[in-house]
Tab-separated table of C-alpha atoms in Angstrom:
chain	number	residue	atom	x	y	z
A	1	UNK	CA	-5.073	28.411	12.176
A	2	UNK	CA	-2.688	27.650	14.969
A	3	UNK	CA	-1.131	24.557	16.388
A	4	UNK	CA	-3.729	24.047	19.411
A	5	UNK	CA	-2.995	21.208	21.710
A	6	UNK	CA	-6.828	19.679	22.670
A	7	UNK	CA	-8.359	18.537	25.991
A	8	UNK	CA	-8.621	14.753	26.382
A	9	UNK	CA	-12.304	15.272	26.480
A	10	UNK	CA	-13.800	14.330	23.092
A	11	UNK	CA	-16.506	17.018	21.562
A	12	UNK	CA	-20.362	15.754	20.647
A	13	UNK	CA	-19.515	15.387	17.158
A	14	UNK	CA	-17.622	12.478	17.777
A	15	UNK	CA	-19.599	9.894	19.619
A	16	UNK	CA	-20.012	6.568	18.179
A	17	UNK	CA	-23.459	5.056	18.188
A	18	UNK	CA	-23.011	1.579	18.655
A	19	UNK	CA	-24.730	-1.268	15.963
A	20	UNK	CA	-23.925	-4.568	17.051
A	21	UNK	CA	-26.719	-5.986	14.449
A	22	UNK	CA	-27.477	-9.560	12.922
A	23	UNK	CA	-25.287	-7.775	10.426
A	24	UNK	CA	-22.586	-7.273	12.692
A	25	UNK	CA	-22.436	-10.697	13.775
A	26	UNK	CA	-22.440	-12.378	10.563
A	27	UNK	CA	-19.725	-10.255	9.488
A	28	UNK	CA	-17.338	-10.629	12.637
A	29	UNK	CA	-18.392	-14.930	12.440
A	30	UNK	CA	-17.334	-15.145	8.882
A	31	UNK	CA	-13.997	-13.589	9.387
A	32	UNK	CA	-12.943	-15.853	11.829
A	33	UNK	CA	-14.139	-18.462	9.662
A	34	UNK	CA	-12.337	-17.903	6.492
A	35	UNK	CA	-9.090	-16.617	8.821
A	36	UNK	CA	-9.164	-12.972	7.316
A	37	UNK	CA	-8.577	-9.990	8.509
A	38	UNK	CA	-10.166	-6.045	7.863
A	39	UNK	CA	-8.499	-2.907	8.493
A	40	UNK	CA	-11.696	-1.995	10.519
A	41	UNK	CA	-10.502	-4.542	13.290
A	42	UNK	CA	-7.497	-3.910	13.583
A	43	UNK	CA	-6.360	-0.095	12.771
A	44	UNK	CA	-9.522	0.419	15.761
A	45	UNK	CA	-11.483	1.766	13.043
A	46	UNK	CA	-14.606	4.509	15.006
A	47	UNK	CA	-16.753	3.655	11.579
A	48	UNK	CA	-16.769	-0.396	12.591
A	49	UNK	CA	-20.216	-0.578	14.034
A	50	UNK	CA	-21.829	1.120	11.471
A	51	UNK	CA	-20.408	-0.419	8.625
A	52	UNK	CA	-20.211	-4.087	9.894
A	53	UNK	CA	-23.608	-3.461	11.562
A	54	UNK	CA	-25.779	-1.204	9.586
A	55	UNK	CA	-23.905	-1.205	5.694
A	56	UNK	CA	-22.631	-4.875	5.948
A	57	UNK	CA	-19.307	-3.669	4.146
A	58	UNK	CA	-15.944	-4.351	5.319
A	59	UNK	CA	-12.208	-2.919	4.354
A	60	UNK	CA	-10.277	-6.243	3.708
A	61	UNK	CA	-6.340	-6.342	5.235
A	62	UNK	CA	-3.809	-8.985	3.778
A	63	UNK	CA	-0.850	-10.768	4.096
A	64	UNK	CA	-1.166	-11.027	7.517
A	65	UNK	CA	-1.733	-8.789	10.986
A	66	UNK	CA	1.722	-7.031	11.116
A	67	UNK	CA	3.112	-4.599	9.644
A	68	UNK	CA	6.648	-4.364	8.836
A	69	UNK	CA	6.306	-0.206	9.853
A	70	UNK	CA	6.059	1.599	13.061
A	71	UNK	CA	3.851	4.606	12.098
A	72	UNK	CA	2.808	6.708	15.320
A	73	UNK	CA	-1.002	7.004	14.211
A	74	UNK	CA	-1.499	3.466	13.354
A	75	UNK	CA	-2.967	0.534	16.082
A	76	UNK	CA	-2.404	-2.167	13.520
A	77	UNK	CA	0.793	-4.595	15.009
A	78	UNK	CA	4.167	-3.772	14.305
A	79	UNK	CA	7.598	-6.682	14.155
A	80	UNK	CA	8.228	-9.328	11.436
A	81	UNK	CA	5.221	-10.736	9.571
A	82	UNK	CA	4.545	-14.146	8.980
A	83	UNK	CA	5.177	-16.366	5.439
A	84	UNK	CA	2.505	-15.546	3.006
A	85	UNK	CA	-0.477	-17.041	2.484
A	86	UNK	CA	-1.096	-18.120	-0.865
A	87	UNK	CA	-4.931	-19.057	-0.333
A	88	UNK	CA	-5.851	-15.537	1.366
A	89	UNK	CA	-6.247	-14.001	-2.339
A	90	UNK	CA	-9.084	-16.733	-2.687
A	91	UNK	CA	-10.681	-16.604	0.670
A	92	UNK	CA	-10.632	-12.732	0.307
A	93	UNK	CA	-12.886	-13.520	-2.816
A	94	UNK	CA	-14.821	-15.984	-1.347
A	95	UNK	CA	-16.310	-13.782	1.420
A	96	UNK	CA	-16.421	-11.052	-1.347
A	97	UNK	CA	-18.947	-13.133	-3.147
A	98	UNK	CA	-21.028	-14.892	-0.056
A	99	UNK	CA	-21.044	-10.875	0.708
A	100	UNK	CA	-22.936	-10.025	-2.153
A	101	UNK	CA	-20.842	-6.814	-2.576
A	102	UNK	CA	-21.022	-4.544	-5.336
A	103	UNK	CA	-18.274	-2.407	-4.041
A	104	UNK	CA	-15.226	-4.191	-2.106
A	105	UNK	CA	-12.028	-2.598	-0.457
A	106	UNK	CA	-8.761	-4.236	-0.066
A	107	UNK	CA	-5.628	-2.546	2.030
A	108	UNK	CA	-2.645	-4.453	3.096
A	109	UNK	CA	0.383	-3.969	5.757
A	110	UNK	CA	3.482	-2.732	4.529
A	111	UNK	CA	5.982	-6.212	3.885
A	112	UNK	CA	9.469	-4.345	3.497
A	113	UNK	CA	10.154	-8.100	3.975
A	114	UNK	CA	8.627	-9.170	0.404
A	115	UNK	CA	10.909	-8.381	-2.756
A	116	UNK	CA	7.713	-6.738	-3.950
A	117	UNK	CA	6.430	-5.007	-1.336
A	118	UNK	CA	3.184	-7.746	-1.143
A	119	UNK	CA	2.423	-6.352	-4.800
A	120	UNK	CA	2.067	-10.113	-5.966
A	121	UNK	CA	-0.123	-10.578	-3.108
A	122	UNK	CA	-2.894	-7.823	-3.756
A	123	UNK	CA	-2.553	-8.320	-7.580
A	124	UNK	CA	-3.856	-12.138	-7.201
A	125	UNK	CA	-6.546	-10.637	-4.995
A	126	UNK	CA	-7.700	-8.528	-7.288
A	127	UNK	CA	-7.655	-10.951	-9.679
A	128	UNK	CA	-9.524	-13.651	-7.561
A	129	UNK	CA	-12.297	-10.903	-6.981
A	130	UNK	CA	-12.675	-10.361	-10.708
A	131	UNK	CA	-12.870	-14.537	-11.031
A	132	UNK	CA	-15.188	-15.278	-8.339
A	133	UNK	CA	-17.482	-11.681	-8.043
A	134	UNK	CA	-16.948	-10.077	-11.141
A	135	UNK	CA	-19.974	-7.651	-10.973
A	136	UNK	CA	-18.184	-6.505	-8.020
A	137	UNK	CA	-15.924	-2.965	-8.094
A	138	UNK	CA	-12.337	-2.890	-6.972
A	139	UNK	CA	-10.739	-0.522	-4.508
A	140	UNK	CA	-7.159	-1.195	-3.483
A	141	UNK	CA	-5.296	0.819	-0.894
A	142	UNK	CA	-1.943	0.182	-0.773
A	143	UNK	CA	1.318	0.814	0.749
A	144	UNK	CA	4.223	2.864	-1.308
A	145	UNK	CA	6.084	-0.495	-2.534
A	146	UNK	CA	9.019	1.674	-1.845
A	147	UNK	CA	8.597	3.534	-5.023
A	148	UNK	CA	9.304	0.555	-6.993
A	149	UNK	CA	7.388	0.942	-10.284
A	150	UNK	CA	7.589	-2.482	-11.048
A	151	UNK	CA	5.637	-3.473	-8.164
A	152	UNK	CA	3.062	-0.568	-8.970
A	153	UNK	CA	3.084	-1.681	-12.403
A	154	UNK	CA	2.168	-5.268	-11.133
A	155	UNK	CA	-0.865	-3.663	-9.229
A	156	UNK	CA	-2.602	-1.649	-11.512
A	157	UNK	CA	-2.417	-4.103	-14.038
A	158	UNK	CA	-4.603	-6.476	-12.210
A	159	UNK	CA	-7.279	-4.251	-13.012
A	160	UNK	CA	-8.657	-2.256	-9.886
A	161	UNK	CA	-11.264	-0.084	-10.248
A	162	UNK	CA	-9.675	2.612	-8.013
A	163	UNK	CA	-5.773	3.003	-7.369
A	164	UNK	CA	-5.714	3.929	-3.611
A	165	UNK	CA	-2.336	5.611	-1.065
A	166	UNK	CA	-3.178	7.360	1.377
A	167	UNK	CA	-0.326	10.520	2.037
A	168	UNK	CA	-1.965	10.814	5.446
A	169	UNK	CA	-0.599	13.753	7.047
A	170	UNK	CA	0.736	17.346	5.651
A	171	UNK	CA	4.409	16.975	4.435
A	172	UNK	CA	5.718	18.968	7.634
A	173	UNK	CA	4.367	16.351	9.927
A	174	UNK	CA	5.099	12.939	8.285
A	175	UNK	CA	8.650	12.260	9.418
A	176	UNK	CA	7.071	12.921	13.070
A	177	UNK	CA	3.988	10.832	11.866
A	178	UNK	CA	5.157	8.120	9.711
A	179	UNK	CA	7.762	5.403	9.730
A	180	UNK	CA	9.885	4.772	6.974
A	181	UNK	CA	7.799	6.455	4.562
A	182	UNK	CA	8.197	9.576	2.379
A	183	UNK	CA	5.950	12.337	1.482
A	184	UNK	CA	7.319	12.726	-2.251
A	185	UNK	CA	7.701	8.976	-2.236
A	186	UNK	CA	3.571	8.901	-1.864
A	187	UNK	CA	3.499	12.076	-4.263
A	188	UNK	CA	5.567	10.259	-6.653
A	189	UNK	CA	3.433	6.786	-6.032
A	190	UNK	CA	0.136	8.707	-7.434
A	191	UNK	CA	2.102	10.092	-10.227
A	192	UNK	CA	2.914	6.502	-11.462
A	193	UNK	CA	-0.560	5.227	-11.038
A	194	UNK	CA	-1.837	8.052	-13.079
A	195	UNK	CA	0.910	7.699	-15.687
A	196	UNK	CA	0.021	3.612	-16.096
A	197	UNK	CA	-3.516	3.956	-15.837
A	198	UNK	CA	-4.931	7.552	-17.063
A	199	UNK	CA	-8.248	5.897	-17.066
A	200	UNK	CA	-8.435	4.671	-13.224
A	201	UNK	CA	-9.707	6.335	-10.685
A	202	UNK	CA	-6.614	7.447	-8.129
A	203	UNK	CA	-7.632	8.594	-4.074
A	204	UNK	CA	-5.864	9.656	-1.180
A	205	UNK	CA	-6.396	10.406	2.382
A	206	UNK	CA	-5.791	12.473	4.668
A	207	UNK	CA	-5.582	12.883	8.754
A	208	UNK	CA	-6.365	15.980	10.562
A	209	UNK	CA	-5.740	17.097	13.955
A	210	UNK	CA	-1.824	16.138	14.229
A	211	UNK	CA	-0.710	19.931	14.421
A	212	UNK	CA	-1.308	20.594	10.566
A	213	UNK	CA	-2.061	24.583	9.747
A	214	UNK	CA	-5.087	24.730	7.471
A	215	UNK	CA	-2.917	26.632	4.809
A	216	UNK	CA	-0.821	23.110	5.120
A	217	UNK	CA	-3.844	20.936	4.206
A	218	UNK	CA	-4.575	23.222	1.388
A	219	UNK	CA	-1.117	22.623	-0.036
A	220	UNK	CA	-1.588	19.015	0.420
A	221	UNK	CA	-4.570	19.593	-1.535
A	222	UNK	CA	-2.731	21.222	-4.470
A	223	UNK	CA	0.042	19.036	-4.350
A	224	UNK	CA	-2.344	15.767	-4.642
A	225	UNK	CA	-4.566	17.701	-7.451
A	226	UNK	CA	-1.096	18.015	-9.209
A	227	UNK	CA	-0.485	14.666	-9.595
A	228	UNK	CA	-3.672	13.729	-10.876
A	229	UNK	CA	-5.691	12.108	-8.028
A	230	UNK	CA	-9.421	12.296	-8.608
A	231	UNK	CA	-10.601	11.842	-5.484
A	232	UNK	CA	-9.814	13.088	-1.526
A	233	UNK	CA	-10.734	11.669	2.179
A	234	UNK	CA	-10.153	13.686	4.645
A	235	UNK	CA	-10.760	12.839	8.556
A	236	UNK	CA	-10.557	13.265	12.150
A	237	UNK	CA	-6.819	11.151	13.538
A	238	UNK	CA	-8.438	9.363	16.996
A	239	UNK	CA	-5.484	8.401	18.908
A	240	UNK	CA	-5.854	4.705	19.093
A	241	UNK	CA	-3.903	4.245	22.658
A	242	UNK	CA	-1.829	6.302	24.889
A	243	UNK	CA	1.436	4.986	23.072
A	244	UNK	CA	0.702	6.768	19.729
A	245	UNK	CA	0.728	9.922	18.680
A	246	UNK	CA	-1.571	12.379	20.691
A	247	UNK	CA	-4.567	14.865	18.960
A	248	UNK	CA	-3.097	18.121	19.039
A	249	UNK	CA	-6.424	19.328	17.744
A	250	UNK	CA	-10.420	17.965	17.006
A	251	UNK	CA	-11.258	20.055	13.799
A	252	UNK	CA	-14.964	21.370	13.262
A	253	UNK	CA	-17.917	20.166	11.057
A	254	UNK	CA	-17.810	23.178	9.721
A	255	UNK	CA	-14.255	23.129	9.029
A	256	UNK	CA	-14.926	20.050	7.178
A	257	UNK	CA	-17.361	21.416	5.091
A	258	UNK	CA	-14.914	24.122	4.177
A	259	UNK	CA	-12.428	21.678	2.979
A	260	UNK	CA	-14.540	19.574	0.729
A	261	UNK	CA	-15.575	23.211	-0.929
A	262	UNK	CA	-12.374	23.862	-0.884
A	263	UNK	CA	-11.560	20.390	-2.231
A	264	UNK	CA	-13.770	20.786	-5.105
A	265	UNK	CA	-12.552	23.915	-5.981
A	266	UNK	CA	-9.178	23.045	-6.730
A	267	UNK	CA	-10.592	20.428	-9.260
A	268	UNK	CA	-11.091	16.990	-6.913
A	269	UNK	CA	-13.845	14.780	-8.905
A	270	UNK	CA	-14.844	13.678	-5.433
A	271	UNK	CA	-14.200	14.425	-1.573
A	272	UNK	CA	-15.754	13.125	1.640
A	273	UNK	CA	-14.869	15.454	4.412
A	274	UNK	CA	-15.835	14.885	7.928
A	275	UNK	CA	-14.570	13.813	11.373
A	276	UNK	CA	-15.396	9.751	11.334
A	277	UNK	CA	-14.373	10.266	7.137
A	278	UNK	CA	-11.559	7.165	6.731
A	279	UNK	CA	-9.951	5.842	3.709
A	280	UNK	CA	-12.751	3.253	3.026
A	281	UNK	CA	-15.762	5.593	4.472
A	282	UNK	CA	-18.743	4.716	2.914
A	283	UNK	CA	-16.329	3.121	-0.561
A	284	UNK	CA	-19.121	1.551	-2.392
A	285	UNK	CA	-21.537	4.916	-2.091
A	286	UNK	CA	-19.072	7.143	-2.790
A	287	UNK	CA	-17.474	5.243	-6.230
A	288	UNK	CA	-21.398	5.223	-7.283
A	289	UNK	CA	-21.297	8.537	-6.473
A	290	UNK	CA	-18.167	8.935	-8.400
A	291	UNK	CA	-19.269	7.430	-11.387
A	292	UNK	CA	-22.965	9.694	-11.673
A	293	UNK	CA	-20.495	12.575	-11.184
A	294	UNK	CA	-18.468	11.775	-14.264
A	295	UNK	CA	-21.512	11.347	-16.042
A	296	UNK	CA	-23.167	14.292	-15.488
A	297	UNK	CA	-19.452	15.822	-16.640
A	298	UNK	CA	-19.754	13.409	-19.924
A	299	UNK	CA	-23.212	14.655	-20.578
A	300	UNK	CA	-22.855	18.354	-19.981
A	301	UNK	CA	-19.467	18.157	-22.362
A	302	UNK	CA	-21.242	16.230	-25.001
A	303	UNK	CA	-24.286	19.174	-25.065
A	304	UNK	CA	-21.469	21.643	-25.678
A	305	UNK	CA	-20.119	19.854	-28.804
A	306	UNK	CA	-20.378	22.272	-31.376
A	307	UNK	CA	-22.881	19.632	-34.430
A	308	UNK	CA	-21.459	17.980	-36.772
A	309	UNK	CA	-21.953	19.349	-40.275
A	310	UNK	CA	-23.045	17.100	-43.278
């Protein structure tokens, strides 16, 4: 498919039905309260009203509002981020558990400022989660850490439930699309969280409608497949304001639906495909989702065991 550049006029598929619910307000209230912030806020997130207003689920952000990167698809703030805060790992948890989540999400900003990338940071987190909700799931989404294993390392052995970087764009596109950051560097990223944690589920995301070919997001496909990551997002890019990065082009529904088949074909345990599809869309459905998937796979590979003779 060719590089199309789109009319500022948005198509049906993506209006956003608004939700400002009880829900809603509770959410946005406790927040403030406990000084936190979620990507939903901040990144301008299209899937806020439905998940703060109909799900009640959030996507947690750390260390801070600013991000130490200047990627041209992102609306979250951009200069030099403030000194950590040790609490947030515990107020994270405490609105995890007055939540009553079975399925939470943590992402972060990149700190190029940190020795470890903020690694530390999402590690106690995770750990506070486990400590104060520990019938609660895990899903971290973080940034590359540089490629430093050590801080990867320090991650995955907190003990998340799913290891989460998003590659975001076709490898073409992302020095045009993201700042500082490497395609093989995220490639390489999944590759290490496979490597320390073969029984973990790994994800990544990706945006559409930044000039990618569809033959490009099929070999973004294969090259994510090849480094072992179980499960795919793949969305509609919004442009957040008239300073980032305009849509060259609003992909289909049906498009969509071709990439999840196609998704699934290549060997992805999981995809959701669809325009308002983000990194966190619908996280706590889709790792239950996950987990029936794997097994019905158990189940179907046990019934093909040959028996056991006496």
């Amino acid at each position: 498919m060719s590089e199309q550049v789109t009319s500022r006029r948005k198509p049906e598929w993506l209006k956003i039905r608004l939700n400002t619910t009880d829900n809603y307000h509770y959410l946005k209230r406790l927040m403030r309260s406990e000084s936190l912030h979620t990507v939903c806020e901040e990144a301008r997130c299209p899937n806020l009203q439905e998940c703060w207003g109909a799900l009640r689920t959030a996507s947690f952000m750390i260390l801070g509002d600013t991000c130490t990167r200047r990627c041209r698809f992102c609306a979250v703030n951009t200069g030099l981020p403030g000194e950590v805060d040790k609490l947030e790992p515990l107020r994270v948890a405490g609105a995890v558990r007055n939540m009553k989540l079975s399925h939470t999400h943590v992402t972060m900003v990149n700190r190029d400022d940190l020795p470890d990338g903020g690694a530390s940071v999402m590690a106690a987190t995770v750990r506070s989660i486990r400590w104060q909700a520990p019938e609660c799931s895990v899903e971290v989404l973080t940034s590359d850490f540089m490629g430093s294993e050590e801080a990867i390392r320090a991650v995955v052995e907190s003990g998340p439930d799913i290891i989460s970087h998003n590659v975001e764009t076709v490898r073409r596109l992302t020095p045009r699309v993201r700042s500082r950051s490497s395609y093989d560097r995220s490639l390489e990223f999944l590759r290490i969280a496979r490597r320390l944690a073969p029984d973990r589920v790994t994800k990544s995301s990706i945006m559409l409608g930044l000039g990618e070919s569809f033959e490009e997001v099929q070999e973004t496909l294969r090259d994510l497949r090849s480094c072992g990551v179980d499960v795919v997002n793949i969305g509609q890019y919004l442009q957040p304001t008239k300073n980032h990065i305009p849509v060259r082009r609003y992909w289909t529904p049906d498009e969509f639906g071709r990439l999840k088949d196609i998704a699934t074909e290549k060997g992805f345990l999981y995809c959701e495909s669809g325009p308002f599809v983000r990194s966190s869309y619908h996280a706590d459905t889709q790792f239950k989702g996950f987990q029936q998937h794997l097994e019905r796979l158990r189940a179907a590979q046990a019934s093909a065991q040959p028996p056991v003779s006496s």
